[in-house]
Amino acid sequence: MRFRTQLRDSRTFSKLTASLSSLGKVCWMRLEHDVIRFTIIPDQGTQVWASIPVGTIFDDTTYELESNSDAINIEVNISVLNRALRSAWGSTHTQLRLTKKDKTPLLALTVLASEWTEGNMALATNNDADGFGDESNPEAPADTTGDRGPRERQTWITQEIPIKILHESAVEGLHEPHCPDPEVHIILPNLAQLKSISDRFTKLASTDSKSRQPGVMAPEAPGMHSVSFSGSGANTAATALSTNSSPKLELSANMHGSLRLAIATDELRIASVWSDLVNPPLDPAQMTQEQMSQLPSELNRKREASDGFESGWAKVRIDGKDWSRVLSIGRLSPKVVAFGMERNLV
């Protein structure tokens, strides 16, 4: 088993892992020849299924992967990986490889860090025997003949990230949830704004629930929803199972550029509406024109035009806290396409 590669875009990789770390702690990372897959499946809450082409973050020419199954399955703490990747920002050379120390598997991230020094510290003198400033002899005379101009100093830094190698049999039963054809597809508004309003609605509903009875009122019924997003070459899907820990938000959209976020309790009902959003076209290469015309989203577009404003909306109720964590993916890409269908938001 062997894995070694140079990083092409450490910033995108770092932003991706930062987004994933807000949704879970332990990540299943599957290394394949053409794609890298990231999966987070907690005991409850949001599931994440993400994939990104190898060439988006890794250098194709240095990418080496050897395994009997043509894939390597790794369990890693995604927050630890993210902290290591942040140190690679601005580095001219970053290598990621699979290694082992005392029979413990590790991901080794090696970074070439550069800094500028001034004066004799950049040169090998009697006070700096090896030229790297890590040995000092105060009794030796100073070098007064060297160049005192600034010099670039380079240092190799290796960080070791503990991991667990998963056998293929341990993950072969894990499959991404299947979602039906969308009833609505729409580009969401600014995610920071949407998250701010969603958090405000959730807080208001929680306060209202606490004022009427001890603790947070349990939602009417558990449900399941999923969210997927794409950007910077990444394709990610998140499926969330209700945790019964926060109020439910109602998110609805139509095929005429409208999105509505609402929450209702016995004491209040509030809503925020966006209009003039974009309903992006689906890829015509994936299906014929006749097949596309029979999609639920296209039927909803026609139904709303003929039967009235409310008839073409797709609605879903989602856990407020889970939704807030999912919206944290805005750091990876500001543009997110949402696909809505009954009991699902993709």
Coordinates of C-alpha atoms in Angstrom, one line a residue:
M1 CA 0.0 0.0 0.0
R2 CA 1.4 3.3 -1.1
F3 CA 0.2 6.9 -1.3
R4 CA 2.3 10.0 -2.1
T5 CA 1.5 13.3 -3.9
Q6 CA 2.3 17.0 -4.2
L7 CA -0.4 19.5 -3.3
R8 CA -1.5 21.7 -6.2
D9 CA -4.1 23.8 -4.3
S10 CA -3.6 23.7 -0.5
R11 CA -6.1 26.6 0.0
T12 CA -9.0 24.7 -1.6
F13 CA -8.1 21.6 0.3
S14 CA -8.0 23.5 3.5
K15 CA -11.3 25.3 2.9
L16 CA -12.9 21.9 2.1
T17 CA -11.7 20.3 5.3
A18 CA -12.7 23.4 7.3
S19 CA -16.2 23.1 5.9
L20 CA -16.4 19.4 6.7
S21 CA -15.0 19.9 10.2
S22 CA -18.1 22.0 11.1
L23 CA -20.3 19.0 10.2
G24 CA -18.4 16.2 12.0
K25 CA -15.2 15.2 13.7
V26 CA -14.3 11.8 12.1
C27 CA -14.1 11.5 8.3
W28 CA -13.8 8.6 6.0
M29 CA -11.4 9.6 3.3
R30 CA -11.3 7.3 0.3
L31 CA -8.3 7.8 -2.1
E32 CA -8.9 6.6 -5.6
H33 CA -7.0 7.1 -8.9
D34 CA -9.3 9.8 -10.2
V35 CA -11.2 11.2 -7.3
I36 CA -11.0 11.7 -3.5
R37 CA -14.1 11.0 -1.5
F38 CA -14.9 12.4 1.9
T39 CA -17.7 10.9 4.0
I40 CA -19.0 11.8 7.5
I41 CA -21.6 9.6 9.1
P42 CA -22.2 10.6 12.7
D43 CA -24.5 8.7 15.1
Q44 CA -27.1 11.4 14.5
G45 CA -27.3 14.7 12.6
T46 CA -25.9 15.6 9.2
Q47 CA -24.2 13.1 6.9
V48 CA -21.8 14.3 4.3
W49 CA -20.9 12.7 1.0
A50 CA -18.3 14.8 -0.8
S51 CA -16.1 14.1 -3.8
I52 CA -13.4 16.1 -5.6
P53 CA -11.3 15.3 -8.6
V54 CA -7.7 14.4 -7.9
G55 CA -6.3 17.2 -10.1
T56 CA -8.2 19.9 -8.2
I57 CA -6.1 19.7 -5.1
F58 CA -3.2 17.3 -6.0
D59 CA -0.6 17.3 -8.7
D60 CA -1.5 14.7 -11.3
T61 CA 2.1 14.1 -12.3
T62 CA 3.3 13.2 -8.7
Y63 CA 0.1 11.4 -7.6
E64 CA 1.1 7.8 -6.6
L65 CA -1.5 5.3 -5.3
E66 CA -0.9 1.6 -5.0
S67 CA -3.4 -0.7 -3.4
N68 CA -4.8 -4.2 -4.1
S69 CA -8.3 -2.7 -4.3
D70 CA -7.2 0.4 -6.3
A71 CA -8.3 2.5 -3.4
I72 CA -7.1 3.4 0.1
N73 CA -9.7 4.0 2.9
I74 CA -8.6 6.2 5.7
E75 CA -10.3 7.3 8.9
V76 CA -9.0 10.7 10.0
N77 CA -9.8 13.5 12.4
I78 CA -10.8 16.2 9.9
S79 CA -10.1 19.1 12.3
V80 CA -6.5 17.9 12.8
L81 CA -6.0 17.5 9.0
N82 CA -7.4 21.0 8.5
R83 CA -5.0 22.5 11.1
A84 CA -2.1 20.9 9.3
L85 CA -3.2 22.1 5.9
R86 CA -3.5 25.7 7.0
S87 CA 0.3 25.7 7.6
A88 CA 0.8 24.9 3.9
W89 CA -0.8 28.2 2.7
G90 CA 1.8 30.1 0.7
S91 CA 4.3 27.2 0.6
T92 CA 6.0 26.5 -2.7
H93 CA 6.3 22.8 -2.0
T94 CA 3.8 20.7 -0.1
Q95 CA 3.8 16.9 0.0
L96 CA 1.3 14.5 1.5
R97 CA 2.2 10.8 1.9
L98 CA 1.1 7.7 3.8
T99 CA 3.7 6.5 6.3
K100 CA 4.0 4.5 9.5
K101 CA 5.8 5.0 12.8
D102 CA 5.9 2.3 15.5
K103 CA 3.3 0.4 13.5
T104 CA 0.9 3.4 13.7
P105 CA -0.3 4.6 10.3
L106 CA 0.2 8.3 9.7
L107 CA -0.4 11.0 7.0
A108 CA 2.8 13.0 6.8
L109 CA 2.4 16.6 5.5
T110 CA 5.8 18.1 4.6
V111 CA 5.9 21.8 3.9
L112 CA 8.8 23.9 2.6
A113 CA 8.5 27.2 4.6
S114 CA 10.3 30.3 3.6
E115 CA 11.2 33.4 5.6
W116 CA 13.4 36.4 5.0
T117 CA 16.2 37.2 7.5
E118 CA 18.5 40.2 7.6
G119 CA 22.2 40.7 8.2
N120 CA 24.7 38.0 9.2
M121 CA 21.9 35.6 10.4
A122 CA 21.4 34.7 6.7
L123 CA 25.1 33.6 6.4
A124 CA 27.3 30.9 7.9
T125 CA 29.5 32.7 10.4
N126 CA 31.4 31.7 13.5
N127 CA 28.3 32.5 15.5
D128 CA 26.2 30.3 13.2
A129 CA 28.3 27.2 12.4
D130 CA 25.8 25.5 10.1
G131 CA 24.1 28.5 8.5
F132 CA 20.7 27.8 10.1
G133 CA 21.0 29.7 13.3
D134 CA 20.6 26.7 15.7
E135 CA 24.1 26.8 17.1
S136 CA 25.6 29.7 19.0
N137 CA 29.1 30.4 20.2
P138 CA 29.2 33.8 22.1
E139 CA 33.0 33.7 22.3
A140 CA 33.5 33.6 18.6
P141 CA 34.2 36.9 16.7
A142 CA 31.4 38.2 14.6
D143 CA 31.7 38.2 10.8
T144 CA 32.1 41.8 9.7
T145 CA 32.8 41.1 6.1
G146 CA 29.6 39.3 5.1
D147 CA 26.7 40.6 3.1
R148 CA 24.2 42.2 5.6
G149 CA 21.3 42.3 3.0
P150 CA 18.1 40.2 3.4
R151 CA 18.3 36.6 2.5
E152 CA 15.6 33.9 2.0
R153 CA 15.8 31.1 4.5
Q154 CA 13.9 27.8 3.7
T155 CA 12.9 25.2 6.3
W156 CA 11.3 21.8 5.8
I157 CA 8.5 21.1 8.3
T158 CA 6.7 17.8 8.6
Q159 CA 3.5 17.3 10.5
E160 CA 2.3 13.7 11.2
I161 CA -1.5 13.1 11.4
P162 CA -2.7 9.9 13.1
I163 CA -5.1 7.9 11.0
K164 CA -6.7 4.5 10.8
I165 CA -6.6 2.3 7.7
L166 CA -10.0 0.8 7.0
H167 CA -10.2 -2.6 5.2
E168 CA -12.4 -2.6 2.1
S169 CA -14.8 -5.0 3.7
A170 CA -15.4 -2.5 6.5
V171 CA -16.8 0.2 4.1
E172 CA -18.2 -1.9 1.2
G173 CA -21.7 -1.6 2.7
L174 CA -21.7 2.2 2.9
H175 CA -23.5 3.9 0.0
E176 CA -24.6 7.4 -0.6
P177 CA -28.4 7.8 0.0
H178 CA -30.4 7.9 -3.2
C179 CA -32.6 11.0 -3.7
P180 CA -35.6 11.3 -6.1
D181 CA -35.7 13.7 -9.0
P182 CA -35.8 17.4 -7.8
E183 CA -39.1 19.3 -7.7
V184 CA -37.2 22.6 -7.6
H185 CA -33.6 23.6 -8.4
I186 CA -32.5 27.1 -7.4
I187 CA -29.3 29.0 -6.6
L188 CA -29.4 30.0 -2.9
P189 CA -28.9 33.7 -1.8
N190 CA -25.8 34.8 0.0
L191 CA -25.0 32.0 2.4
A192 CA -23.8 34.3 5.2
Q193 CA -27.1 36.2 5.1
L194 CA -29.1 33.0 4.9
K195 CA -27.3 31.6 7.9
S196 CA -27.7 34.7 9.9
I197 CA -31.5 34.8 9.3
S198 CA -31.8 31.0 9.9
D199 CA -30.0 31.3 13.2
R200 CA -32.2 34.2 14.3
F201 CA -35.4 32.3 13.5
T202 CA -34.1 29.2 15.4
K203 CA -33.2 31.3 18.4
L204 CA -36.6 33.0 18.4
A205 CA -38.4 29.7 18.2
S206 CA -36.2 28.2 21.0
T207 CA -36.9 31.1 23.3
D208 CA -40.6 30.9 22.6
S209 CA -40.6 27.2 23.4
K210 CA -38.7 27.6 26.6
S211 CA -41.1 30.3 27.8
R212 CA -44.0 27.9 27.5
Q213 CA -42.4 24.8 29.1
P214 CA -39.0 23.6 30.5
G215 CA -36.5 22.7 28.0
V216 CA -36.7 22.9 24.2
M217 CA -40.0 21.7 22.7
A218 CA -39.5 18.6 20.7
P219 CA -40.5 18.8 17.0
E220 CA -43.7 17.4 15.9
A221 CA -42.1 14.4 14.1
P222 CA -38.7 13.2 13.2
G223 CA -37.7 13.6 9.6
M224 CA -34.9 13.2 7.2
H225 CA -33.4 15.7 4.8
S226 CA -30.4 16.0 2.6
V227 CA -28.3 18.9 1.3
S228 CA -25.8 18.9 -1.5
F229 CA -23.6 21.6 -2.9
S230 CA -20.9 22.0 -5.5
G231 CA -18.1 24.5 -6.1
S232 CA -14.3 24.7 -6.8
G233 CA -14.5 21.3 -8.4
A234 CA -16.1 19.7 -5.4
N235 CA -19.4 17.9 -5.3
T236 CA -20.8 17.3 -1.9
A237 CA -24.0 15.8 -0.5
A238 CA -25.2 15.9 3.1
T239 CA -28.0 13.9 4.5
A240 CA -29.4 14.9 7.9
L241 CA -31.5 12.9 10.2
S242 CA -33.5 15.0 12.7
T243 CA -32.0 15.1 16.1
N244 CA -35.1 16.5 17.9
S245 CA -32.8 19.1 19.5
S246 CA -33.9 22.3 17.9
P247 CA -37.0 23.9 16.2
K248 CA -37.8 23.0 12.6
L249 CA -37.4 25.6 9.8
E250 CA -39.6 25.4 6.8
L251 CA -37.7 26.0 3.6
S252 CA -39.6 26.3 0.3
A253 CA -38.8 27.4 -3.2
N254 CA -40.3 27.4 -6.7
M255 CA -39.1 27.4 -10.3
H256 CA -39.7 31.1 -10.7
G257 CA -36.8 32.4 -8.6
S258 CA -38.5 32.6 -5.2
L259 CA -37.2 31.2 -1.9
R260 CA -39.0 31.3 1.5
L261 CA -37.6 30.6 4.9
A262 CA -40.2 30.4 7.7
I263 CA -40.7 29.1 11.2
A264 CA -43.9 28.6 13.2
T265 CA -44.8 27.9 16.8
D266 CA -48.0 28.2 18.8
E267 CA -47.1 31.8 19.6
L268 CA -45.4 33.1 16.4
R269 CA -44.9 32.7 12.7
I270 CA -42.2 34.6 10.8
A271 CA -40.9 34.3 7.3
S272 CA -38.3 35.8 5.0
V273 CA -38.7 35.7 1.2
W274 CA -36.1 36.1 -1.6
S275 CA -37.2 36.8 -5.1
D276 CA -35.4 37.1 -8.5
L277 CA -33.1 34.2 -7.7
V278 CA -31.8 32.0 -10.5
N279 CA -33.2 28.5 -11.4
P280 CA -30.2 27.0 -13.2
P281 CA -30.9 24.7 -16.2
L282 CA -30.1 21.1 -15.9
D283 CA -27.4 19.5 -18.0
P284 CA -29.0 18.5 -21.3
A285 CA -26.3 16.0 -21.9
Q286 CA -27.6 13.8 -19.1
M287 CA -31.1 13.2 -20.7
T288 CA -33.2 13.9 -23.7
Q289 CA -35.5 16.9 -24.1
E290 CA -38.5 14.7 -23.6
Q291 CA -37.2 13.2 -20.4
M292 CA -36.3 16.7 -19.1
S293 CA -39.8 18.0 -19.8
Q294 CA -41.2 15.2 -17.6
L295 CA -39.1 16.1 -14.6
P296 CA -41.0 17.2 -11.4
S297 CA -39.2 20.5 -11.6
E298 CA -40.4 21.3 -15.1
L299 CA -43.9 20.1 -14.2
N300 CA -43.9 22.4 -11.2
R301 CA -42.8 25.3 -13.4
K302 CA -45.8 24.7 -15.7
R303 CA -48.2 24.0 -12.8
E304 CA -47.4 27.3 -11.0
A305 CA -48.0 29.2 -14.2
S306 CA -51.4 27.7 -14.8
D307 CA -52.8 26.9 -11.3
G308 CA -51.5 29.8 -9.2
F309 CA -48.5 31.1 -7.2
E310 CA -48.6 28.5 -4.3
S311 CA -49.1 25.4 -6.4
G312 CA -45.5 25.0 -7.7
W313 CA -43.6 25.2 -4.4
A314 CA -41.5 22.4 -3.0
K315 CA -41.3 22.5 0.8
V316 CA -39.2 20.8 3.4
R317 CA -38.8 21.1 7.2
I318 CA -35.3 21.0 8.5
D319 CA -33.6 21.0 11.9
G320 CA -32.4 24.5 12.6
K321 CA -29.0 23.6 14.1
D322 CA -28.2 21.0 11.4
W323 CA -29.1 23.6 8.7
S324 CA -26.9 26.2 10.3
R325 CA -23.9 23.7 10.3
V326 CA -24.6 22.9 6.6
L327 CA -24.6 26.5 5.6
S328 CA -21.0 26.8 7.0
I329 CA -19.8 25.4 3.6
G330 CA -20.0 28.9 2.3
R331 CA -16.3 29.3 3.0
L332 CA -15.6 26.7 0.2
S333 CA -17.9 28.3 -2.4
P334 CA -20.3 31.2 -2.2
K335 CA -22.6 29.8 -4.9
V336 CA -24.7 26.9 -3.9
V337 CA -27.5 25.1 -5.9
A338 CA -30.3 23.6 -3.9
F339 CA -32.5 20.9 -5.2
G340 CA -35.9 20.5 -3.4
M341 CA -38.2 17.5 -3.4
E342 CA -40.7 16.1 -0.9
R343 CA -39.1 15.7 2.5
N344 CA -35.6 16.3 1.0
L345 CA -33.4 19.3 0.2
V346 CA -30.4 18.5 -1.9

